[in-house]
Short mmCIF file of C-alpha atoms in Angstrom, two decimals:
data_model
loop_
_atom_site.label_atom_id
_atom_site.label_comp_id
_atom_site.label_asym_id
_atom_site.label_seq_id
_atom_site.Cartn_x
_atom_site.Cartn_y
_atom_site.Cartn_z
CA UNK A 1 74.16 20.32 25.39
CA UNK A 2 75.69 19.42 28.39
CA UNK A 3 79.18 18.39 27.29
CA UNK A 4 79.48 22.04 25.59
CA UNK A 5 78.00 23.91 28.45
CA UNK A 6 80.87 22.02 30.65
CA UNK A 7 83.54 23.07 27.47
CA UNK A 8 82.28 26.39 27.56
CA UNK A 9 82.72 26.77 31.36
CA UNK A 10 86.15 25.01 31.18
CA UNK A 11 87.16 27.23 28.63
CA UNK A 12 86.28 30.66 30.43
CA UNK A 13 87.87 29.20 33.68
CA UNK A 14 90.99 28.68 31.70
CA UNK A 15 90.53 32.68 30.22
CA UNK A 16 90.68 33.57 33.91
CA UNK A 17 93.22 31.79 34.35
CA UNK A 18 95.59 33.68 31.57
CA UNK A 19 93.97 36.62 32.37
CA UNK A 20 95.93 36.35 36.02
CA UNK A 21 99.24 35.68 34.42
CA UNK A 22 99.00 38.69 32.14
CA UNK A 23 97.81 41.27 34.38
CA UNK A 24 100.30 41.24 36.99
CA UNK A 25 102.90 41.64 34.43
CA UNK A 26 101.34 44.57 32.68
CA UNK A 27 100.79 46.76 35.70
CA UNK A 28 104.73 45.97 36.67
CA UNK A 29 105.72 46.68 33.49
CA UNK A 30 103.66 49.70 32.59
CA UNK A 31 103.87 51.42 36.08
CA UNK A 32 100.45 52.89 37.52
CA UNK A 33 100.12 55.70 34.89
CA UNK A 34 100.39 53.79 31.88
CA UNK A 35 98.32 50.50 33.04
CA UNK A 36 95.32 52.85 33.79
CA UNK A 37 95.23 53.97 29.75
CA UNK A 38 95.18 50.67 29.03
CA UNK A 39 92.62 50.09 31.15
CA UNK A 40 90.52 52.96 30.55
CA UNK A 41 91.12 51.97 26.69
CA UNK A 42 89.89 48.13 26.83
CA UNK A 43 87.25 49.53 29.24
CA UNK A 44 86.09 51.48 25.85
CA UNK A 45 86.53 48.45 23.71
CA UNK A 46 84.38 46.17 26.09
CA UNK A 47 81.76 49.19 25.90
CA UNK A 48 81.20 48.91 22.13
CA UNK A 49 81.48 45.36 21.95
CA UNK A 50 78.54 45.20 24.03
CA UNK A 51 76.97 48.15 22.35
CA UNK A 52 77.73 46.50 18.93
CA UNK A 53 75.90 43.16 20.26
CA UNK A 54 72.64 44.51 20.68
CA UNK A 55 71.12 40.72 20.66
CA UNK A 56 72.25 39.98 17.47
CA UNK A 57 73.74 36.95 18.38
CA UNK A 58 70.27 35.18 20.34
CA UNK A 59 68.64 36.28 17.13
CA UNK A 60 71.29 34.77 14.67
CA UNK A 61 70.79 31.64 16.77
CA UNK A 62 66.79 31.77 16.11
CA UNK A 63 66.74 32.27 12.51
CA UNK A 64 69.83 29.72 12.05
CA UNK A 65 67.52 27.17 13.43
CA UNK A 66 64.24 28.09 11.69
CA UNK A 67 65.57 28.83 8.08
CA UNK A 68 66.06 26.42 5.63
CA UNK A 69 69.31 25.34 4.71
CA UNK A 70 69.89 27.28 1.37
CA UNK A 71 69.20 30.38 3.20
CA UNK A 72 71.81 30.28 5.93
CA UNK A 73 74.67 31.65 4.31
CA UNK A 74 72.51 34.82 3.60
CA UNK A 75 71.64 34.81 7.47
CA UNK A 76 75.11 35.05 8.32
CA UNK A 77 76.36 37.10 5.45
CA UNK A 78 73.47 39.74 6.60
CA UNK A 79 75.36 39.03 10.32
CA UNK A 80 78.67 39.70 9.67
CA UNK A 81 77.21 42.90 7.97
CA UNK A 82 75.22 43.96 11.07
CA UNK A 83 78.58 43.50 13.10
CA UNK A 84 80.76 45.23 11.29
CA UNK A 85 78.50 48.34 10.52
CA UNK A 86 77.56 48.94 14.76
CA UNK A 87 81.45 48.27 15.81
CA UNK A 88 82.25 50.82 13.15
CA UNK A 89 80.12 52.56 14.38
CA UNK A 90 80.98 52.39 17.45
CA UNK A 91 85.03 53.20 17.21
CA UNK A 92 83.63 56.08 15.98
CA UNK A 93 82.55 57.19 19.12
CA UNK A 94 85.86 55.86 21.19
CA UNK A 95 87.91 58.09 18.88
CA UNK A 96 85.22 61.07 19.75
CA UNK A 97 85.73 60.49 22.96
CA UNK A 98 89.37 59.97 23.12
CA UNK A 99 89.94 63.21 21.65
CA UNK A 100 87.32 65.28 23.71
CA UNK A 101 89.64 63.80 26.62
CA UNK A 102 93.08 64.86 24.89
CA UNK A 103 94.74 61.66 24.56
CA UNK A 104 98.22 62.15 22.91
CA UNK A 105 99.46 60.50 19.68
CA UNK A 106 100.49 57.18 21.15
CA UNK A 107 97.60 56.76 22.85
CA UNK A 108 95.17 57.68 20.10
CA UNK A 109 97.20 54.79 18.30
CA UNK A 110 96.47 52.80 21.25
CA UNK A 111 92.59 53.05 20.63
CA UNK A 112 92.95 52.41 17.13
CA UNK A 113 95.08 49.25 17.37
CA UNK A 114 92.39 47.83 20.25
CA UNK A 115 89.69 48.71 17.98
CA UNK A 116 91.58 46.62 14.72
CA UNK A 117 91.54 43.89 17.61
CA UNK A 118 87.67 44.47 18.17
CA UNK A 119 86.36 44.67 14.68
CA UNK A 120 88.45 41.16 13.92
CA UNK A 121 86.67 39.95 17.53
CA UNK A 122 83.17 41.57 16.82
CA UNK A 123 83.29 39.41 13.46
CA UNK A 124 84.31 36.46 14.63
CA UNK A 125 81.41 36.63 17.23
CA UNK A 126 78.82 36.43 14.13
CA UNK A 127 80.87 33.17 12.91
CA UNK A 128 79.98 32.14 16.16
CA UNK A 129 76.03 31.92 15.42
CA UNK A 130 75.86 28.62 13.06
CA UNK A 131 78.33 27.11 15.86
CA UNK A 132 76.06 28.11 18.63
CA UNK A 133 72.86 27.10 16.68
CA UNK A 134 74.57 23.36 16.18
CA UNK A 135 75.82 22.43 19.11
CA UNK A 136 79.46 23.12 18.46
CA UNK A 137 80.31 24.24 21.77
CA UNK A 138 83.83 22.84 21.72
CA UNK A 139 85.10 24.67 18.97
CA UNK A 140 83.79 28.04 20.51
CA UNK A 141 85.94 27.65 23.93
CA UNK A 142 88.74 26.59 21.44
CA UNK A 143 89.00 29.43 20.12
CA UNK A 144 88.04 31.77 23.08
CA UNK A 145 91.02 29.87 24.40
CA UNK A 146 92.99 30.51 21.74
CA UNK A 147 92.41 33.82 21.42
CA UNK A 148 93.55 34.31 25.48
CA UNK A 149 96.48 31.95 25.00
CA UNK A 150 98.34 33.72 22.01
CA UNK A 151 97.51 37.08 23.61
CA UNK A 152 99.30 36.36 26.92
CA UNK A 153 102.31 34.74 25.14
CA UNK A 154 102.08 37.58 23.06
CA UNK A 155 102.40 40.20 26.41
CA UNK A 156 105.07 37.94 28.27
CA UNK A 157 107.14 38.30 25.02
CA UNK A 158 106.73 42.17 25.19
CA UNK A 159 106.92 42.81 28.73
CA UNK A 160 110.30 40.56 28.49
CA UNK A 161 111.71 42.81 25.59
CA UNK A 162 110.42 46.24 26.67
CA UNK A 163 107.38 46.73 24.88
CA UNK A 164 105.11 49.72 25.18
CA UNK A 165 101.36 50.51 25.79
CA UNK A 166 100.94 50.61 22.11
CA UNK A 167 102.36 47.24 21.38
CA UNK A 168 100.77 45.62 23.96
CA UNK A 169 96.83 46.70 22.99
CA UNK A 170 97.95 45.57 19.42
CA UNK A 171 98.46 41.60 21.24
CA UNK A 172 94.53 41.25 20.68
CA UNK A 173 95.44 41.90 16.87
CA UNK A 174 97.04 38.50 16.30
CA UNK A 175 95.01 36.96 19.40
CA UNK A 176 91.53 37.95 17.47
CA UNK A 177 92.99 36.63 14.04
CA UNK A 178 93.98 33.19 15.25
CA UNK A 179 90.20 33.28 17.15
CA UNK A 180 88.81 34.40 13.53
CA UNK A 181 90.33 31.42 12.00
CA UNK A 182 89.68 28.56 13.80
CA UNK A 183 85.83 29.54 14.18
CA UNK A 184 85.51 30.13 10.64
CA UNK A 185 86.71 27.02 9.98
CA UNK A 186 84.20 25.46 11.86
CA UNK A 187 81.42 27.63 10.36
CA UNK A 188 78.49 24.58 8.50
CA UNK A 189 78.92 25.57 4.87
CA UNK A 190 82.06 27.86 5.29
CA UNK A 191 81.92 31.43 4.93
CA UNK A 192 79.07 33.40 2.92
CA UNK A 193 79.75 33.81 -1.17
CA UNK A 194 79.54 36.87 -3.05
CA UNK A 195 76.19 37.58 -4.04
CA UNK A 196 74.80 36.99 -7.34
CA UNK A 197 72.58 39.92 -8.33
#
């Protein structure tokens, strides 16, 4: 418990870390205007996410550990669920709200490629559960690392090229997939089945 708490830590000390590369380079890039969208935008994202979290996770955890075996993959199947119906749910509302505040074309598109990036994110946080439940600390900051790594490349390659606002909410696209990936690979008995009625 110890050696993942310290990989855990380690792992969001290295986010930071990216994080400070990144940001610099999209307020120089976007100008003043532009870079507070894209803030106000991921400000919207990191609202639902929270919303959509609504302690699902501390209970996943629970029942992981107190259900038998054979009954896991319906735990998490009933997770992912859960997850995807409240972030729905919730980009619902940031499109309300972006167009009760008039947001243009692009950066309506802006929401809706951030919110692609959440949905991807919001499901690989329920793929997270069985890790948490068994100890498998090191492949969660793996893959928050990940996710932070092949975002920033992805915004150093954009800002270097000229790429918009647009373009550079649609880096946690890719980031979230990679993320996705490597924690579902990790997942004890793989990814819920179809099923059988």
């Amino acid at each position: 418990a110890l050696r993942g708490s310290a990989l855990r830590s380690g792992g969001y000390v290295v986010g930071i870390l990216l994080s400070l590369i990144s940001v610099p380079l999209i307020i120089r890039h976007l100008g003043l205007d532009e870079f507070g969208i894209y803030v106000t935008i991921t400000a919207i994202v990191a609202i639902i996410s929270g919303a959509s979290e609504l302690g699902l996770t501390s209970v996943g955890i629970r029942e992981w550990a107190q259900r038998p075996p054979e009954r896991r993959q319906e735990l998490l199947a009933d997770l992912l669920g859960a997850r995807l119906a409240l972030t729905l749910l919730g980009i619902a509302g940031a499109f309300l709200f972006a167009i009760a505040a008039g947001y243009d074309a692009t950066r309506l598109i802006g929401v809706g490629v951030a919110c692609v990036g959440l949905l991807i994110t919001s499901l690989q946080a329920a793929l997270v559960v069985p890790l948490s439940a068994t100890l498998r600390q090191g492949r969660i900051a793996a893959a928050d690392v990940l996710r932070q790594a092949v975002q920033v490349l992805l915004i150093v390659a954009l800002v270097t090229t000229g790429g918009g606002l647009v373009l550079i909410l649609a880096t946690a696209i890719p980031a979230a997939i990679a993320a996705f990936v490597l924690t579902a690979r990790g997942v004890p008995g793989g990814l819920p089945r179809d099923r059988k009625s």
